């Protein structure tokens, strides 16, 4: 069976209710805002993050209404961050479709992102659980801090695997951590289960970002963004970090010099660095790292009895590593 079907199967009804909640929450009397929202929702993606919230709650029994509102709040906050990221990165495409800032302008995009944040707050209040509201507040801070740290690392030319993981923990893994935390809190799970499942989410998020970073070393036909985009923006990711820090000799010195020779790398220099990372085993190392983290995540689910929900969570892990976009 297709992995996405396995993933959705345990919460198919709740997913329909989630999308209904999102549509109702975002609706406004402004024709322009509704136009922008409808355009954006056409590219809403696979909704892996709210699915995680619902699956986590499902581990403990029927999914409560609180989990639906928590999932909606998280999805809105996540999408707000993407809309704002597209403005910061001057991106023209997301998920293979034009971004709001490209279709309209930066002003409309920023205001739309702000509107999504406000709607996320509204959904969080509906849960009537301070722990859930607090989790979402922490998430917002972590997402912003992760982006700032990434910019700082780029400016300071940091070639540090530890710094890389701290950035992706904040900018990506914190979101997956929150998904599982929200689902467990909404279901009334004990503290130990909340912590264990949250850590599962964090490890899933690390795998997700590493795979995203690997995409940047290949052609853009499937993923809808240009090869080397991260390097052009000064973001040094795991494959190149490994190649530079574990390599030696004249070529390695040349790559280090090239990497820090100019503020904005040319297309030719980006290509040279990408090919070096591939030759030096950077891609293989990234995949090995994902596999190790994946196994650590699966081990965190061992205390739960076998079920289609547990199978779905493991399928998300495998889908994350195997996906082609």
XYZ file of C-alpha atoms in Angstrom:
325
model
C 0.000 0.000 0.000
C 1.145 3.563 -0.730
C 2.872 5.024 2.351
C 0.727 8.165 2.313
C -2.414 6.010 2.440
C -0.996 4.063 5.390
C -0.171 7.349 7.099
C -3.646 8.864 6.654
C -5.739 5.750 7.198
C -6.076 5.848 11.025
C -7.261 9.483 11.048
C -8.991 9.946 7.674
C -12.187 11.342 9.220
C -10.320 13.655 11.576
C -8.274 14.967 8.657
C -11.471 16.017 6.878
C -12.583 17.812 10.035
C -9.194 19.525 10.269
C -9.479 20.912 6.735
C -13.010 22.104 7.415
C -11.719 23.860 10.541
C -8.906 25.524 8.585
C -11.298 26.790 5.908
C -13.750 28.181 8.467
C -11.019 29.779 10.575
C -9.347 31.516 7.641
C -12.542 32.837 6.047
C -12.816 36.626 6.053
C -15.040 39.335 4.589
C -12.120 40.703 2.556
C -12.339 39.562 -1.111
C -8.604 40.106 -1.625
C -7.647 38.176 1.501
C -9.970 35.315 0.543
C -8.423 35.253 -2.928
C -4.905 35.064 -1.478
C -5.924 32.400 1.063
C -7.652 30.247 -1.548
C -4.627 30.533 -3.821
C -2.347 29.463 -0.996
C -4.540 26.552 0.092
C -4.340 25.120 -3.420
C -0.728 24.266 -2.581
C -1.244 23.140 1.021
C 0.929 20.066 0.501
C 0.662 16.684 2.197
C -0.106 18.118 5.661
C 2.362 15.789 7.367
C 2.634 18.021 10.440
C -1.057 18.206 11.416
C -1.334 14.515 10.536
C 1.347 13.880 13.161
C -0.696 15.736 15.782
C -3.756 13.625 15.005
C -1.852 10.330 14.853
C -0.175 11.031 18.171
C -3.546 11.690 19.808
C -4.916 8.530 18.151
C -2.309 6.431 19.971
C -4.320 6.965 23.151
C -7.825 6.386 21.764
C -10.401 8.420 19.812
C -9.041 11.783 18.639
C -10.543 14.567 20.810
C -11.755 17.902 19.437
C -8.872 19.541 21.291
C -6.419 17.722 19.015
C -8.207 19.039 15.905
C -7.884 22.633 17.114
C -4.272 22.083 18.178
C -3.450 20.606 14.758
C -5.146 23.517 13.001
C -3.230 26.030 15.113
C 0.082 24.354 14.358
C -0.651 24.103 10.630
C -1.531 27.795 10.483
C 1.593 28.827 12.390
C 3.730 26.602 10.162
C 2.257 28.085 6.994
C 2.697 31.612 8.335
C 6.396 30.868 8.806
C 6.645 29.538 5.234
C 4.956 32.629 3.795
C 7.345 34.882 5.713
C 10.342 32.696 4.771
C 9.484 33.108 1.097
C 9.661 36.877 1.539
C 13.002 36.698 3.382
C 14.479 34.294 0.804
C 12.860 36.107 -2.160
C 11.525 32.715 -3.290
C 9.376 32.549 -6.396
C 8.210 28.955 -5.975
C 7.085 26.672 -3.181
C 5.872 23.111 -3.723
C 6.339 23.752 -7.424
C 3.843 26.649 -7.470
C 4.291 30.452 -7.377
C 4.660 31.967 -3.902
C 2.343 34.676 -2.577
C 5.126 37.265 -2.704
C 5.700 36.380 -6.364
C 2.002 36.345 -7.324
C 1.209 39.539 -5.414
C 3.992 41.377 -3.563
C 5.904 41.346 -0.278
C 3.356 43.531 1.490
C 0.487 41.162 0.738
C 2.643 38.159 1.683
C 3.740 39.589 5.043
C 0.194 40.612 5.950
C -1.140 37.202 4.922
C 1.451 35.534 7.127
C 0.435 37.820 9.996
C -3.213 36.884 9.427
C -2.315 33.186 9.595
C -0.543 33.791 12.930
C -3.654 35.501 14.315
C -5.833 32.597 13.185
C -3.370 30.175 14.786
C -3.745 32.020 18.087
C -7.524 31.798 17.771
C -7.377 28.018 17.290
C -4.969 27.574 20.193
C -7.308 29.416 22.571
C -10.143 27.060 21.572
C -8.210 24.152 23.081
C -8.583 25.778 26.509
C -5.291 24.142 27.533
C -2.467 26.393 28.696
C 0.094 23.643 28.052
C -0.905 23.578 24.373
C -0.883 27.373 24.072
C 2.531 27.482 25.770
C 3.886 24.812 23.398
C 2.810 26.847 20.372
C 4.390 29.987 21.819
C 7.668 28.146 22.342
C 7.468 26.825 18.788
C 7.123 30.328 17.340
C 10.237 31.473 19.189
C 12.242 28.416 18.127
C 11.330 28.813 14.450
C 12.449 32.449 14.424
C 15.618 31.700 16.405
C 16.543 28.887 14.014
C 16.343 31.169 10.993
C 18.385 33.873 12.741
C 21.043 31.344 13.813
C 21.302 30.047 10.252
C 21.916 33.573 8.950
C 24.477 34.143 11.708
C 26.326 30.917 10.892
C 26.436 31.883 7.218
C 27.863 35.319 7.986
C 30.448 33.900 10.386
C 31.426 31.070 8.002
C 30.786 28.351 10.595
C 31.688 24.851 9.370
C 30.490 23.060 12.468
C 28.264 19.972 12.455
C 27.103 20.763 15.985
C 26.026 24.257 14.944
C 24.265 22.794 11.893
C 22.228 20.412 14.039
C 21.335 23.164 16.494
C 20.002 25.262 13.605
C 17.905 22.485 12.082
C 16.678 21.435 15.518
C 15.250 24.918 15.953
C 14.116 25.787 12.415
C 12.604 22.387 11.521
C 12.763 19.701 14.212
C 11.099 21.975 16.793
C 7.987 21.943 14.609
C 7.839 18.140 14.515
C 8.583 18.049 18.246
C 5.592 20.320 18.805
C 3.365 18.153 16.572
C 3.839 15.123 18.777
C 3.782 17.151 21.970
C 0.457 18.762 21.046
C -1.120 15.431 20.121
C -0.007 13.814 23.363
C -1.143 16.785 25.474
C -4.531 16.887 23.740
C -4.987 13.172 24.464
C -4.133 13.600 28.148
C -0.969 11.468 27.983
C 1.295 11.113 31.006
C 4.458 13.234 31.242
C 6.764 10.347 30.258
C 4.761 9.605 27.100
C 4.601 13.295 26.177
C 8.386 13.558 26.444
C 9.039 10.299 24.571
C 6.714 11.162 21.698
C 8.013 14.724 21.492
C 11.529 13.347 21.100
C 10.266 11.029 18.350
C 8.955 14.128 16.578
C 12.261 15.931 16.956
C 14.184 13.026 15.418
C 11.688 12.843 12.568
C 12.203 16.562 11.988
C 15.973 16.175 11.867
C 15.589 13.490 9.192
C 13.172 15.716 7.291
C 15.596 18.647 7.155
C 18.627 16.536 6.272
C 16.682 15.063 3.339
C 15.587 18.556 2.292
C 19.227 19.632 2.352
C 20.256 16.652 0.211
C 17.768 17.754 -2.464
C 19.807 20.922 -2.923
C 22.685 18.882 -4.324
C 20.659 17.598 -7.288
C 18.598 18.861 -10.215
C 15.350 20.698 -9.528
C 12.993 18.898 -11.942
C 11.140 17.079 -9.165
C 11.539 19.333 -6.158
C 10.704 22.654 -7.825
C 13.684 24.687 -6.642
C 17.130 25.364 -8.111
C 20.145 23.226 -7.345
C 22.572 24.941 -4.992
C 19.993 27.388 -3.685
C 21.164 26.922 -0.082
C 24.792 27.606 -0.968
C 23.826 30.702 -2.929
C 22.120 31.952 0.233
C 25.208 31.172 2.320
C 23.665 28.125 4.022
C 26.230 25.347 4.428
C 24.496 22.009 4.969
C 25.538 18.563 6.206
C 26.978 16.973 3.013
C 29.362 19.882 2.394
C 30.164 20.319 6.097
C 31.210 16.665 6.209
C 33.258 16.899 3.007
C 35.097 20.054 4.085
C 35.748 19.008 7.705
C 36.788 15.422 6.923
C 38.760 16.058 3.748
C 42.429 16.955 3.463
C 45.055 17.972 0.964
C 45.308 20.719 -1.609
C 41.826 20.234 -3.038
C 40.270 20.533 0.411
C 42.178 23.754 1.061
C 41.010 25.060 -2.307
C 37.381 24.261 -1.449
C 37.657 26.040 1.901
C 39.142 29.080 0.197
C 36.471 29.004 -2.500
C 33.656 28.717 0.021
C 34.718 31.871 1.839
C 36.130 33.815 -1.109
C 33.044 35.875 -1.843
C 29.794 36.903 -0.195
C 27.650 35.524 -3.031
C 28.946 32.406 -4.760
C 28.731 32.242 -8.540
C 26.849 29.404 -10.233
C 30.185 27.889 -11.277
C 31.539 27.940 -7.721
C 28.311 26.457 -6.340
C 28.579 23.608 -8.848
C 32.232 23.012 -7.912
C 31.414 22.782 -4.192
C 28.437 20.492 -4.783
C 30.514 18.101 -6.877
C 33.243 18.111 -4.217
C 30.717 17.211 -1.507
C 29.487 14.310 -3.631
C 32.992 13.005 -4.367
C 34.011 13.154 -0.717
C 31.059 11.073 0.489
C 28.954 13.909 1.885
C 25.687 12.557 0.497
C 26.376 9.035 1.784
C 27.217 10.448 5.209
C 23.958 12.400 5.295
C 21.972 9.252 4.462
C 23.839 7.257 7.120
C 23.046 9.974 9.643
C 19.355 9.882 8.724
C 19.286 6.093 9.081
C 20.836 6.283 12.556
C 18.389 8.951 13.704
C 15.494 7.012 12.144
C 16.373 3.916 14.180
C 16.587 5.993 17.359
C 13.116 7.361 16.632
C 11.593 3.910 16.027
C 13.018 2.717 19.352
C 10.990 5.429 21.112
C 7.756 3.780 19.906
C 8.604 0.338 21.282
C 6.577 0.857 24.455
C 3.327 1.195 22.502
C 1.367 -1.910 21.444
C 1.372 -2.727 17.709
C -1.346 -0.822 15.831
C -2.053 0.850 12.503
C -1.266 4.157 14.221
C 2.223 3.017 15.215
C 2.660 1.671 11.673
C 1.609 5.061 10.312
C 4.185 6.895 12.439
C 6.953 4.572 11.258
C 5.715 5.030 7.684
C 6.111 8.801 8.073
C 9.726 8.258 9.095
C 10.404 6.046 6.094
C 8.501 8.336 3.738
C 10.574 11.279 4.970
C 13.819 9.522 4.080
C 12.610 7.977 0.800
C 10.598 10.910 -0.626
C 11.655 12.533 -3.876
C 10.405 16.051 -3.117
